[in-house]
PDB file of C-alpha atoms and ligand atoms in Angstrom:
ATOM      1  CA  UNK A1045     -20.800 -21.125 -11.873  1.00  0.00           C
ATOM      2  CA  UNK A1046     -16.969 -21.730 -11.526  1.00  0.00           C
ATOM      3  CA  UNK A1047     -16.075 -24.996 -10.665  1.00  0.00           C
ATOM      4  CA  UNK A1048     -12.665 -23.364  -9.036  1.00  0.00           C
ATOM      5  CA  UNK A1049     -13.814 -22.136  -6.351  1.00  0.00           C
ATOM      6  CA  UNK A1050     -13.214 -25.183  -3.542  1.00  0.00           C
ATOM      7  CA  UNK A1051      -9.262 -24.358  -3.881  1.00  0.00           C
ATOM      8  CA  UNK A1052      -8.899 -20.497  -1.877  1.00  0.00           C
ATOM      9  CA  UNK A1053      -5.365 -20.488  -1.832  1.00  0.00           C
ATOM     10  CA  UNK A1054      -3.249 -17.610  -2.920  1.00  0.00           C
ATOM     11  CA  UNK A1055      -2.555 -17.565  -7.115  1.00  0.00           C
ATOM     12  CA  UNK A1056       1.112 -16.715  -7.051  1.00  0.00           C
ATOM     13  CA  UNK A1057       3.183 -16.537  -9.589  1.00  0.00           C
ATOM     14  CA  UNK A1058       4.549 -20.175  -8.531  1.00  0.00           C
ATOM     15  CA  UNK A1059       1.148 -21.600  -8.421  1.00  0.00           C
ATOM     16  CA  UNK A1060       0.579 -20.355 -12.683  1.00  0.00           C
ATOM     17  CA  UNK A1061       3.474 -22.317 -13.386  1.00  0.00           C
ATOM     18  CA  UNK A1062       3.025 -25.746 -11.800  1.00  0.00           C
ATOM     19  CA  UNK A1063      -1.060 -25.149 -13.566  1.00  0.00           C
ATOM     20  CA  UNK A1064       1.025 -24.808 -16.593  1.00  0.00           C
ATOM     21  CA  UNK A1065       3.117 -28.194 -15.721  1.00  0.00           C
ATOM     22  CA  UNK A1066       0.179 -30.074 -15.413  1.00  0.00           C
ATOM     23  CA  UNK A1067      -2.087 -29.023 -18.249  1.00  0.00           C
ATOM     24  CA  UNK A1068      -4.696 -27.012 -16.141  1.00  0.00           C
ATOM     25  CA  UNK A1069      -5.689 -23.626 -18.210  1.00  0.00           C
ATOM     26  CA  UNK A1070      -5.112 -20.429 -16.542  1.00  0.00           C
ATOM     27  CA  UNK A1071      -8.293 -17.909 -16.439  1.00  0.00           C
ATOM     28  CA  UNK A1072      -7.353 -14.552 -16.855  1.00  0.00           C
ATOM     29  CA  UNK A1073      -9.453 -11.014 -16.531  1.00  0.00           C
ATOM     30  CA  UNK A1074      -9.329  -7.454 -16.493  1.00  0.00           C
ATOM     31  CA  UNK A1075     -10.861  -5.499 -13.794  1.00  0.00           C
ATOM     32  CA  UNK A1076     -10.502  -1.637 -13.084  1.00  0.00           C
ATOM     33  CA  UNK A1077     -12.507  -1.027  -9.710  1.00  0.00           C
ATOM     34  CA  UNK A1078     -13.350  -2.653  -6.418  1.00  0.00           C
ATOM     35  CA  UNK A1079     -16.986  -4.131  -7.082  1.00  0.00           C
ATOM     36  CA  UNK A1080     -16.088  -5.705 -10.497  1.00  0.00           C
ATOM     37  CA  UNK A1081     -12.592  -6.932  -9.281  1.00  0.00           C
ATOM     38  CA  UNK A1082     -14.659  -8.502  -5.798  1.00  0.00           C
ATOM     39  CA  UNK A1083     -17.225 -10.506  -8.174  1.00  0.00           C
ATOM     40  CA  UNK A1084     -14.537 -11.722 -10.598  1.00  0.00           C
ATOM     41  CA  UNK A1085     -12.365 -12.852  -8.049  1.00  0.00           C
ATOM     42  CA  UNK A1086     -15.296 -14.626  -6.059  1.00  0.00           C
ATOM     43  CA  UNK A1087     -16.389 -16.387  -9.092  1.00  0.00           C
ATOM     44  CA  UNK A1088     -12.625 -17.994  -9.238  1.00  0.00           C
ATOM     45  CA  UNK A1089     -10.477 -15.866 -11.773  1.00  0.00           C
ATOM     46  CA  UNK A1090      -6.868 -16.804 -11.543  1.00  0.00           C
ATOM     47  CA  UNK A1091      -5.292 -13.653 -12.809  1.00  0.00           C
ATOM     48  CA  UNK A1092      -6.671 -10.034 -12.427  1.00  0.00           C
ATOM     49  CA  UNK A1093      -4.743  -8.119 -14.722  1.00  0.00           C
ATOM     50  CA  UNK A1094      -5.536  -3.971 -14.198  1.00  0.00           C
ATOM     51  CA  UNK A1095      -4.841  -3.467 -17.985  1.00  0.00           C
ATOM     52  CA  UNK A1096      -4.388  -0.264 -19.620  1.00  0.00           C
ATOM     53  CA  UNK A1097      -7.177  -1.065 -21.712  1.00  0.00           C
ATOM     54  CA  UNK A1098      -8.537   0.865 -18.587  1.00  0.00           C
ATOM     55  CA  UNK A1099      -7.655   3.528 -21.296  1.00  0.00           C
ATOM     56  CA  UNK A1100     -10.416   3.039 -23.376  1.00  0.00           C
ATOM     57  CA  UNK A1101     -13.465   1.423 -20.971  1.00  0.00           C
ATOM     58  CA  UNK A1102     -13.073   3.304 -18.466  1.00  0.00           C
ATOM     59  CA  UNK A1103     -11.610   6.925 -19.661  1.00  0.00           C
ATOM     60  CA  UNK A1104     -12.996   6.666 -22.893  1.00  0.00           C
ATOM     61  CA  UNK A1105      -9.836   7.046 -25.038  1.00  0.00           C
ATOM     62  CA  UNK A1106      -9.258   5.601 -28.310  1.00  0.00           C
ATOM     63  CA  UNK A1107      -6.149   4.294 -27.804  1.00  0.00           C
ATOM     64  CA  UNK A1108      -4.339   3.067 -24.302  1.00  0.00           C
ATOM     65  CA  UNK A1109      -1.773   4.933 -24.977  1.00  0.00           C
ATOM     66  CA  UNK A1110      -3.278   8.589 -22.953  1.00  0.00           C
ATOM     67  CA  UNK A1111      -3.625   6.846 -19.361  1.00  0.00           C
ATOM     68  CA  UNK A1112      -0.856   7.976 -16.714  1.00  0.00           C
ATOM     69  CA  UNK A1113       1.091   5.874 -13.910  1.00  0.00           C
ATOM     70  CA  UNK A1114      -1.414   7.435 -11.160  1.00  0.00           C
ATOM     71  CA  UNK A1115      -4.318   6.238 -12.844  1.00  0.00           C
ATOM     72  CA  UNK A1116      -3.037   2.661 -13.278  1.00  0.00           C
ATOM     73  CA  UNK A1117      -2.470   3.582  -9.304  1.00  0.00           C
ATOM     74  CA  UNK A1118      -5.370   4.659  -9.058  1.00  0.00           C
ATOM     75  CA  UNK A1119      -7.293   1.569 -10.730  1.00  0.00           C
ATOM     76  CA  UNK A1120      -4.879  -0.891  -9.579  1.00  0.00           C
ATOM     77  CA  UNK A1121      -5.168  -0.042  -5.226  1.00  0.00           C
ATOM     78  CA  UNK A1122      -8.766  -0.445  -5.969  1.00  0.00           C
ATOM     79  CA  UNK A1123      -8.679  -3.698  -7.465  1.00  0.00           C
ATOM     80  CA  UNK A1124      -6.199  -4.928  -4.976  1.00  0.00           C
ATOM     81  CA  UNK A1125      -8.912  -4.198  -2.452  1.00  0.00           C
ATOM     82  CA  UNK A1126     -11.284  -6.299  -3.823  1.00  0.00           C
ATOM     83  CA  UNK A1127      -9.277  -9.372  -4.159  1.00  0.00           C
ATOM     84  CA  UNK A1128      -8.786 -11.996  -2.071  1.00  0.00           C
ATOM     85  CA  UNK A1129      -7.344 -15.306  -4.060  1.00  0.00           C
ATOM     86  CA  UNK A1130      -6.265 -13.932  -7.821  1.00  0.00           C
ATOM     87  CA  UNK A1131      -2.966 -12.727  -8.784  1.00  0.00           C
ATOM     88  CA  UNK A1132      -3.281  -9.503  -9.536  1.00  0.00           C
ATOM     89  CA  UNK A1133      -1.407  -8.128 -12.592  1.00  0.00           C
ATOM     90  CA  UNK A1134      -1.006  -4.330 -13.292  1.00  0.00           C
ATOM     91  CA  UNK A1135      -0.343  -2.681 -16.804  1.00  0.00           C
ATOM     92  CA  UNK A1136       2.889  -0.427 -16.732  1.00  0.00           C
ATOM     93  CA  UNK A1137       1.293   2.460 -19.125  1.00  0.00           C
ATOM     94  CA  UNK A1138       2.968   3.994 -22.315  1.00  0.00           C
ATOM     95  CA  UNK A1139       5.554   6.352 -21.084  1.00  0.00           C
ATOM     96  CA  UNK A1140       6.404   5.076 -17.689  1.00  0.00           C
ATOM     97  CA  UNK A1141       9.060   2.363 -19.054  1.00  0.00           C
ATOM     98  CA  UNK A1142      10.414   2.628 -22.728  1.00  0.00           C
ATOM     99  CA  UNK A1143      12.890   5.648 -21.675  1.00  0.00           C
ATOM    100  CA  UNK A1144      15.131   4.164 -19.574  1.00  0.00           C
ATOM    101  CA  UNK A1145      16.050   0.846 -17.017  1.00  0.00           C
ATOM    102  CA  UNK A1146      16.080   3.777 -14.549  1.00  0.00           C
ATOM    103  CA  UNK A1147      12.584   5.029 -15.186  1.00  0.00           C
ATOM    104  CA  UNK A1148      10.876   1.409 -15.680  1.00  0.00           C
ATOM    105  CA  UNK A1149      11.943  -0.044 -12.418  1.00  0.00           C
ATOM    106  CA  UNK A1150      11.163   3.852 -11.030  1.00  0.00           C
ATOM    107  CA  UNK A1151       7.418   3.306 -12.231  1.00  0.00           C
ATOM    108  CA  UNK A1152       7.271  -0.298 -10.905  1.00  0.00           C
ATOM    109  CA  UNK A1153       8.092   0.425  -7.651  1.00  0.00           C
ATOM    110  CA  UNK A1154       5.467   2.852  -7.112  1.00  0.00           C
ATOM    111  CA  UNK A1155       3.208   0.391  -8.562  1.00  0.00           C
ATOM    112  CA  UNK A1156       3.723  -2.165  -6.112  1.00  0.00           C
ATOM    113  CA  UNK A1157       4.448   0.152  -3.112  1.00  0.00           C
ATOM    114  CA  UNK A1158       1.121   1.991  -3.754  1.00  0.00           C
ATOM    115  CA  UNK A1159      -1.355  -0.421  -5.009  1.00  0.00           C
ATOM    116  CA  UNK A1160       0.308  -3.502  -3.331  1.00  0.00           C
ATOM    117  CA  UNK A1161      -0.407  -5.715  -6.838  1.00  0.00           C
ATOM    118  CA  UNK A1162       1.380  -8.506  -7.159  1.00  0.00           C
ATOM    119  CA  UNK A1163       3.041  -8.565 -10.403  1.00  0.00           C
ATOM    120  CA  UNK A1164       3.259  -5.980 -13.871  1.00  0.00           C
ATOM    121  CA  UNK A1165       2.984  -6.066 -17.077  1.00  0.00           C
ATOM    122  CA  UNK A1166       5.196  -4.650 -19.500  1.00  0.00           C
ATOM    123  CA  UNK A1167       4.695  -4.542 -23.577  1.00  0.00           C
ATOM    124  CA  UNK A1168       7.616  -5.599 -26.137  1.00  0.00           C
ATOM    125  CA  UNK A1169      10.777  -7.577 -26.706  1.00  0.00           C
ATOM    126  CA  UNK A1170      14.180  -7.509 -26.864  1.00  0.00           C
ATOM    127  CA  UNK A1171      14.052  -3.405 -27.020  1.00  0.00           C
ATOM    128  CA  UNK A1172      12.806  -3.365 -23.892  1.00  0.00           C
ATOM    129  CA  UNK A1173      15.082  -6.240 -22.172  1.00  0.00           C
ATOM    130  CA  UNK A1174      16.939  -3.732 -19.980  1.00  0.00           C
ATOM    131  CA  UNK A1175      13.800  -2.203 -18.540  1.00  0.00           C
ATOM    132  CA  UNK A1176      12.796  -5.505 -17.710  1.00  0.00           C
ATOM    133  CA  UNK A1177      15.531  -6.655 -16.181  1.00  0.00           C
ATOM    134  CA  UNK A1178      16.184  -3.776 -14.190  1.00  0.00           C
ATOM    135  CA  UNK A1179      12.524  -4.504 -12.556  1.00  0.00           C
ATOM    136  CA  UNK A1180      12.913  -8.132 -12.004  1.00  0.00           C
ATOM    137  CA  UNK A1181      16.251  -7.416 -10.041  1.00  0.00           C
ATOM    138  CA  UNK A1182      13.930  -5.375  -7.815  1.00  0.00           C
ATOM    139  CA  UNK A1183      12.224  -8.230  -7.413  1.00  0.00           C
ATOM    140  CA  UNK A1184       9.190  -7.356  -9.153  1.00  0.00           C
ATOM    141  CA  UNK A1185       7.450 -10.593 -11.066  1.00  0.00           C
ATOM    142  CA  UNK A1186       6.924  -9.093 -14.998  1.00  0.00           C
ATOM    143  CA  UNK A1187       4.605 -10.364 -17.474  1.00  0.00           C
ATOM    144  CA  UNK A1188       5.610  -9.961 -20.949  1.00  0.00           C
ATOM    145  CA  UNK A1189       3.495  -9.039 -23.533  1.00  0.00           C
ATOM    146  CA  UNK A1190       3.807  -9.787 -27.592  1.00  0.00           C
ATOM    147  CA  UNK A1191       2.115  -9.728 -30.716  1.00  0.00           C
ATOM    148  CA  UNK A1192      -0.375  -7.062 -31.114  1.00  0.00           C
ATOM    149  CA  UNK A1193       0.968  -4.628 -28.474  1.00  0.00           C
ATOM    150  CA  UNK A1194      -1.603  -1.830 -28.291  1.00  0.00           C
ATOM    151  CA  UNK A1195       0.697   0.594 -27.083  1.00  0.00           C
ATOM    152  CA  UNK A1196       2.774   0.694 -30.008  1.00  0.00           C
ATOM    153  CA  UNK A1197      -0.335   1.027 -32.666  1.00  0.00           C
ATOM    154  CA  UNK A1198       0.517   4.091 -33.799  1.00  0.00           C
ATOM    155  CA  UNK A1199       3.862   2.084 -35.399  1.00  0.00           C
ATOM    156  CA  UNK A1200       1.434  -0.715 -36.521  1.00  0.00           C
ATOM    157  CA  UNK A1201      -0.823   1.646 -38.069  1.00  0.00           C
ATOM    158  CA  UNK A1202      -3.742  -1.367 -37.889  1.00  0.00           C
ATOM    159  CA  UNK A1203      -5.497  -3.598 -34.930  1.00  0.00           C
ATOM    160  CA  UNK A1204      -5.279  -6.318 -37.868  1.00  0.00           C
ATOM    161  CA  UNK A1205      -3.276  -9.747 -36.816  1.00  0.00           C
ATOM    162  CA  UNK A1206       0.788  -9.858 -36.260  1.00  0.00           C
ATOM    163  CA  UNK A1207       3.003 -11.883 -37.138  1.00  0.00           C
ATOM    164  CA  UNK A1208       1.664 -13.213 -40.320  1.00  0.00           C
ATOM    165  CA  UNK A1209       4.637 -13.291 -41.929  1.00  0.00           C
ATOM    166  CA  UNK A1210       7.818 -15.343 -41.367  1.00  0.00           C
ATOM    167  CA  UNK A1211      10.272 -12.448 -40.078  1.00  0.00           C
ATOM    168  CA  UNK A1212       7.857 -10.798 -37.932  1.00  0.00           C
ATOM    169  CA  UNK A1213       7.517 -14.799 -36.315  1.00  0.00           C
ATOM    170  CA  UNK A1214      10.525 -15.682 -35.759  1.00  0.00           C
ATOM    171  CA  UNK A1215      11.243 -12.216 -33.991  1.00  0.00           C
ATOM    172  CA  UNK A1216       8.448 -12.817 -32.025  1.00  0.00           C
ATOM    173  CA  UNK A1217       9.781 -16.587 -30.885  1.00  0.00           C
ATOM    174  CA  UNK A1218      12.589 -15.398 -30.157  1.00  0.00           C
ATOM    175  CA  UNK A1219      11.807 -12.793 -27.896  1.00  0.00           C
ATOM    176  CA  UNK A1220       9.071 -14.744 -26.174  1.00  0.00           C
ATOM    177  CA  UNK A1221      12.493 -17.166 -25.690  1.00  0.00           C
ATOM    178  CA  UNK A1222      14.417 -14.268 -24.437  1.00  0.00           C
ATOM    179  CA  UNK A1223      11.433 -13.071 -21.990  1.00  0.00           C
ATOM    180  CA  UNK A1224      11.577 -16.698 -20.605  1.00  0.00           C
ATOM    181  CA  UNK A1225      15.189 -16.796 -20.133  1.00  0.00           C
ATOM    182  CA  UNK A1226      15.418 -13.248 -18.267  1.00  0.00           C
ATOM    183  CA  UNK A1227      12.782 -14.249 -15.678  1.00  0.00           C
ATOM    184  CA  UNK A1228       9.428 -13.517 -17.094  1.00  0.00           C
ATOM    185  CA  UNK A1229       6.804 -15.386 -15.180  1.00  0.00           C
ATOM    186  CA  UNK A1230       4.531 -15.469 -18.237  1.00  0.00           C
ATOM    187  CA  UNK A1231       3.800 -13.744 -21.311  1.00  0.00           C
ATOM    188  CA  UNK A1232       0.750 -12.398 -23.122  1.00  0.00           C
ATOM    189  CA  UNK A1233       0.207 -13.203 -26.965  1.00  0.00           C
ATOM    190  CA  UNK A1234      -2.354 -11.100 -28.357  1.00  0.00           C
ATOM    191  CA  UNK A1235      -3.759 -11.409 -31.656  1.00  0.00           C
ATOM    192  CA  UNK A1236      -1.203 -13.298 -33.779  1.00  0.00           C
ATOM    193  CA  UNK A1237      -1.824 -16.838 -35.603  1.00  0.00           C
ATOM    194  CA  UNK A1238      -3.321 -19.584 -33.488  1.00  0.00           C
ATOM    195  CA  UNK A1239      -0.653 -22.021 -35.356  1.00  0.00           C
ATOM    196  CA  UNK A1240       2.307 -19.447 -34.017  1.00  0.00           C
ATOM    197  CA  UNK A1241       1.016 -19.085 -30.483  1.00  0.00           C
ATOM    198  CA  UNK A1242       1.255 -23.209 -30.156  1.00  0.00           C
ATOM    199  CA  UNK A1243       4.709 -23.281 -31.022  1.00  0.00           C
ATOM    200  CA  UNK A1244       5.678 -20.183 -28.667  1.00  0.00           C
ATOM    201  CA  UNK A1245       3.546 -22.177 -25.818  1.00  0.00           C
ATOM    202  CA  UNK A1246       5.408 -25.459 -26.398  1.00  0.00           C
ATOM    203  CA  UNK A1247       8.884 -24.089 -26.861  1.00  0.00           C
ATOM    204  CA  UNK A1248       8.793 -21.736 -23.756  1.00  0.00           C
ATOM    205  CA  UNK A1249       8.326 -23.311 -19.862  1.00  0.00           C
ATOM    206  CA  UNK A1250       6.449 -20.133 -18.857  1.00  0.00           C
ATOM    207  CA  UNK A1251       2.561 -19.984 -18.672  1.00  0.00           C
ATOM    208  CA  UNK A1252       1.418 -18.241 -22.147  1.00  0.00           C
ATOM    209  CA  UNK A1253      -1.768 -16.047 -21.937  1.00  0.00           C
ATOM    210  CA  UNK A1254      -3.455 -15.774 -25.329  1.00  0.00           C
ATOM    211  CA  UNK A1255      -6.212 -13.050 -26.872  1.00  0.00           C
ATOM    212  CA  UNK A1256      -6.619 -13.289 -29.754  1.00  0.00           C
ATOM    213  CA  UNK A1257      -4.176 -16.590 -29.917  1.00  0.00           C
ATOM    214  CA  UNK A1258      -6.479 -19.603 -30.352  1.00  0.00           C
ATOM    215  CA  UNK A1259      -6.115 -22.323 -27.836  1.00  0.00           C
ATOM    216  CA  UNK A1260      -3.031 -23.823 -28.538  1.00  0.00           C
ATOM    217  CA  UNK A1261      -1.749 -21.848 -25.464  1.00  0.00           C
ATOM    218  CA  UNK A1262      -2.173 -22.061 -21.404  1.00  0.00           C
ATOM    219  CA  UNK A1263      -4.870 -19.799 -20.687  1.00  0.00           C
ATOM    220  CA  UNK A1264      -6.832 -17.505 -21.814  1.00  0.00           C
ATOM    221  CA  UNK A1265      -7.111 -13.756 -21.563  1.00  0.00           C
ATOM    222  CA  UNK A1266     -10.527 -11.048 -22.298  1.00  0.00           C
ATOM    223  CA  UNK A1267     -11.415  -7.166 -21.385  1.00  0.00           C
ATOM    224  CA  UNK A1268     -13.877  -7.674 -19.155  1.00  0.00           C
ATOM    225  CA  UNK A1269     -16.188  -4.806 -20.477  1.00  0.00           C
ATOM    226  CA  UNK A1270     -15.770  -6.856 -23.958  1.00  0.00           C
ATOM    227  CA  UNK A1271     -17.062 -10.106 -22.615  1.00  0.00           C
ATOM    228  CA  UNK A1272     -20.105  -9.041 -20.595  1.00  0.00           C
ATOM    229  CA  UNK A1273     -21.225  -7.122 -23.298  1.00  0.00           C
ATOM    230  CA  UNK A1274     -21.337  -3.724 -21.685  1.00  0.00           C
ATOM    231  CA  UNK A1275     -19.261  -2.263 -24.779  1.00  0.00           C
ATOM    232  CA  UNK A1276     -21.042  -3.938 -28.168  1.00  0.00           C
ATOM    233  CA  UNK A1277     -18.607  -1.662 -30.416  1.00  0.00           C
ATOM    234  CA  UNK A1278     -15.846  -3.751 -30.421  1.00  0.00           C
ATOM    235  CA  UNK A1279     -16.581  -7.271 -32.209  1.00  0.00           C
ATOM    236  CA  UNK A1280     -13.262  -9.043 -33.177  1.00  0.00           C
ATOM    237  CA  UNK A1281     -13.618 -12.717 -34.140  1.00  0.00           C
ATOM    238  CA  UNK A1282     -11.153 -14.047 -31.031  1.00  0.00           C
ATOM    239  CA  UNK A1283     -13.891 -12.155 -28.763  1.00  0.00           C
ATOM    240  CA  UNK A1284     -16.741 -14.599 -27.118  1.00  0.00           C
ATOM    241  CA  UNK A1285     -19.457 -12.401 -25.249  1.00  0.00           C
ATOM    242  CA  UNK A1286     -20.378 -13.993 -22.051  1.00  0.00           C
ATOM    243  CA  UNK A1287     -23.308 -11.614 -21.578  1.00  0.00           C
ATOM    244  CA  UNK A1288     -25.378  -8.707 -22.940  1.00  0.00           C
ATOM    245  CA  UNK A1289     -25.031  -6.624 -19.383  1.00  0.00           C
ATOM    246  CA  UNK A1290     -25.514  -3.368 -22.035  1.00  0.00           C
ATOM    247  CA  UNK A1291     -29.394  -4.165 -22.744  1.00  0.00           C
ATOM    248  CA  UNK A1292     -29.780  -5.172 -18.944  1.00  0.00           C
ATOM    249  CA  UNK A1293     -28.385  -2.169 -17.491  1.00  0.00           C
ATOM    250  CA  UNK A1294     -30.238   0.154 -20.333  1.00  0.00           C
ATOM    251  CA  UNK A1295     -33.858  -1.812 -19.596  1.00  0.00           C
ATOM    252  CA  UNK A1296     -33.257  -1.240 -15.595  1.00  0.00           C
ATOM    253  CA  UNK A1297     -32.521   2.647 -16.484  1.00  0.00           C
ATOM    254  CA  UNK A1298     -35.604   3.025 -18.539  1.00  0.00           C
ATOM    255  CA  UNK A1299     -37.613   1.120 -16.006  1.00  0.00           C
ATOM    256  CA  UNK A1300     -36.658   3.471 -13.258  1.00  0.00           C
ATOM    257  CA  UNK A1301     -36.638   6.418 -15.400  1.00  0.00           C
ATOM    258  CA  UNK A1302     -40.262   5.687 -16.000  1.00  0.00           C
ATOM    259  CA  UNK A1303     -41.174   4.916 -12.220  1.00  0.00           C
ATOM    260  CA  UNK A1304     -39.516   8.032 -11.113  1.00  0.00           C
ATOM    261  CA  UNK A1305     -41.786   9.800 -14.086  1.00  0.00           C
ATOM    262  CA  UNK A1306     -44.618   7.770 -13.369  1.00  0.00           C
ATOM    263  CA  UNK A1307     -44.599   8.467  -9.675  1.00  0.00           C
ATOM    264  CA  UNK A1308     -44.077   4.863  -9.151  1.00  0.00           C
ATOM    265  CA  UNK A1309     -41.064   4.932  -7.004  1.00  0.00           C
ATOM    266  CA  UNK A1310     -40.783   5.273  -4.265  1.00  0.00           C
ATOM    267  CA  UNK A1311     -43.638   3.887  -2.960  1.00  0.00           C
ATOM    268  CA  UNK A1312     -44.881   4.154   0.776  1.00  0.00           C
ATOM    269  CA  UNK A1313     -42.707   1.000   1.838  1.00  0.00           C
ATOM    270  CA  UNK A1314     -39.559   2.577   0.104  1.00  0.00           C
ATOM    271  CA  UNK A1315     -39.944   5.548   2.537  1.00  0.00           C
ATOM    272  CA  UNK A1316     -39.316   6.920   6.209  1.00  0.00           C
TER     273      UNK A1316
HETATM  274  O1  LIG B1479      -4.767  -3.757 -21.258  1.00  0.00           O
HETATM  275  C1  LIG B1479      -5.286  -4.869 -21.457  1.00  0.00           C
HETATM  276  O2  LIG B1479      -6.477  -5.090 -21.235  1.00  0.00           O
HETATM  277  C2  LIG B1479      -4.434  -5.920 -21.986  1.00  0.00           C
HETATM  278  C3  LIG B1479      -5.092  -7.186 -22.414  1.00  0.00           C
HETATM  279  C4  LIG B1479      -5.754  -6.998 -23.709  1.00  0.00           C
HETATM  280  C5  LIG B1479      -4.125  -8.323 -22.450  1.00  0.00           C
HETATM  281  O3  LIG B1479      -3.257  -5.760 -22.094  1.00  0.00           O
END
């Protein structure tokens, strides 16, 4: 039971940052439909994000890098209409930004014309900076996103941790301080050092979203089919599971497989 819930306001972008002044962790979630994005958001999220991770739990890809602007659309108007207090976040996908300024603030418009989200996400650094700044210009609030950026694995080559060593680091502080400094509102850490993600959260004024980061940083951030336990293949050590929803949903089949078999259901009440 959340203990969030008496405060209904609006999240806004605003709102993350004075939680951040004050020490108060920001709660962060992926959703990809209406139903799930409805019972996260009544149970007090602060952030929806529609990730591209929507990639793999929901289209069944390996990687996120296969899903297309309309489907983020597609995902992100129907999490929109489910929410009533988060902010909701939405994943530009691979493809839709890295060409050109032109393109990225192209795809981000039709993101928040169509879905009506609040905010996007975009993955990388300082090769990206334009794109960025092109959409915040529009007016569009961006979340950054470092680290382990799933879009680029097929230039990592591994899932394993970032930013172990001292170069890749110090590139990474510095373009978390370069997000900060072109508008960002806040920035996603994935999988990189706990010790690292500290320093980036103490040496930037923007809220700092870690998975995979420890909690040196302002709030925390999980795939919501990882942390109720409806997909068991995935078991890094950052991931706490929250629930086992894959043996409750497979004993309710089998139970109603075996009253439909049985002749059990319906029974003279559950008719006309
Ligand atoms: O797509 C996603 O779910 C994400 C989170 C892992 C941060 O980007």
């Amino acid at each position: 039971m959340s203990t969030y819930t008496e405060d209904q306001r609006k999240v806004t972008t605003h709102r993350l940052s004075e939680m951040k002044a004050r020490g108060e962790k920001i709660a962060m979630l992926t959703a990809y439909d209406f139903s799930m994005a409805k019972l996260i958001d009544e149970a007090g999220m602060d952030v929806i994000l529609v990730g591209d991770s929507a990639s793999n739990v929901m289209a069944g890809n390996i990687t996120t890098l296969p899903i297309t602007l309309d489907q983020m659309i597609y995902h992100a108007k129907s999490v929109v209409k489910g929410v009533k207090r988060a902010l909701v976040v939405v994943d530009l996908p691979f493809g839709s930004y890295q060409g050109n300024s032109k393109e990225a603030l192209a795809s981000a418009i039709r993101i928040m014309k169509e879905s009506h989200a609040e905010a996007v996400k975009m993955e990388g650094g300082a090769e990206i900076r334009e794109s960025i700044e092109r959409v915040l210009c529009a007016g569009i609030p961006v979340m950054g996103h470092l680290g382990l950026t799933p879009q680029s694995i097929n230039k990592f080559g591994t899932y394993a941790v970032r930013a172990k060593e001292e170069a890749e680091a110090e590139k990474l502080v510095a373009d978390a301080k370069l997000l900060e400094e072109i508008g960002c509102f806040a920035l996603v850490l994935e999988k990189i050092p706990a010790q690292l993600a500290t320093r980036v959260a103490a040496e930037v004024s923007i809220p700092v979203i870690g998975i995979g980061a420890g909690g040196g940083v302002d709030g925390q951030v999980l795939v919501m089919h990882d942390m109720l336990g409806i997909n068991k293949g995935f078991s890094p050590r950052f991931l706490r599971r929250y629930a086992d929803l894959s043996t409750v949903i497979n004993d309710a089949v089998a139970h109603y497989i075996d009253d439909v078999k049985t002749r059990d259901f319906p029974n003279d009440k559950e008719q006309y």
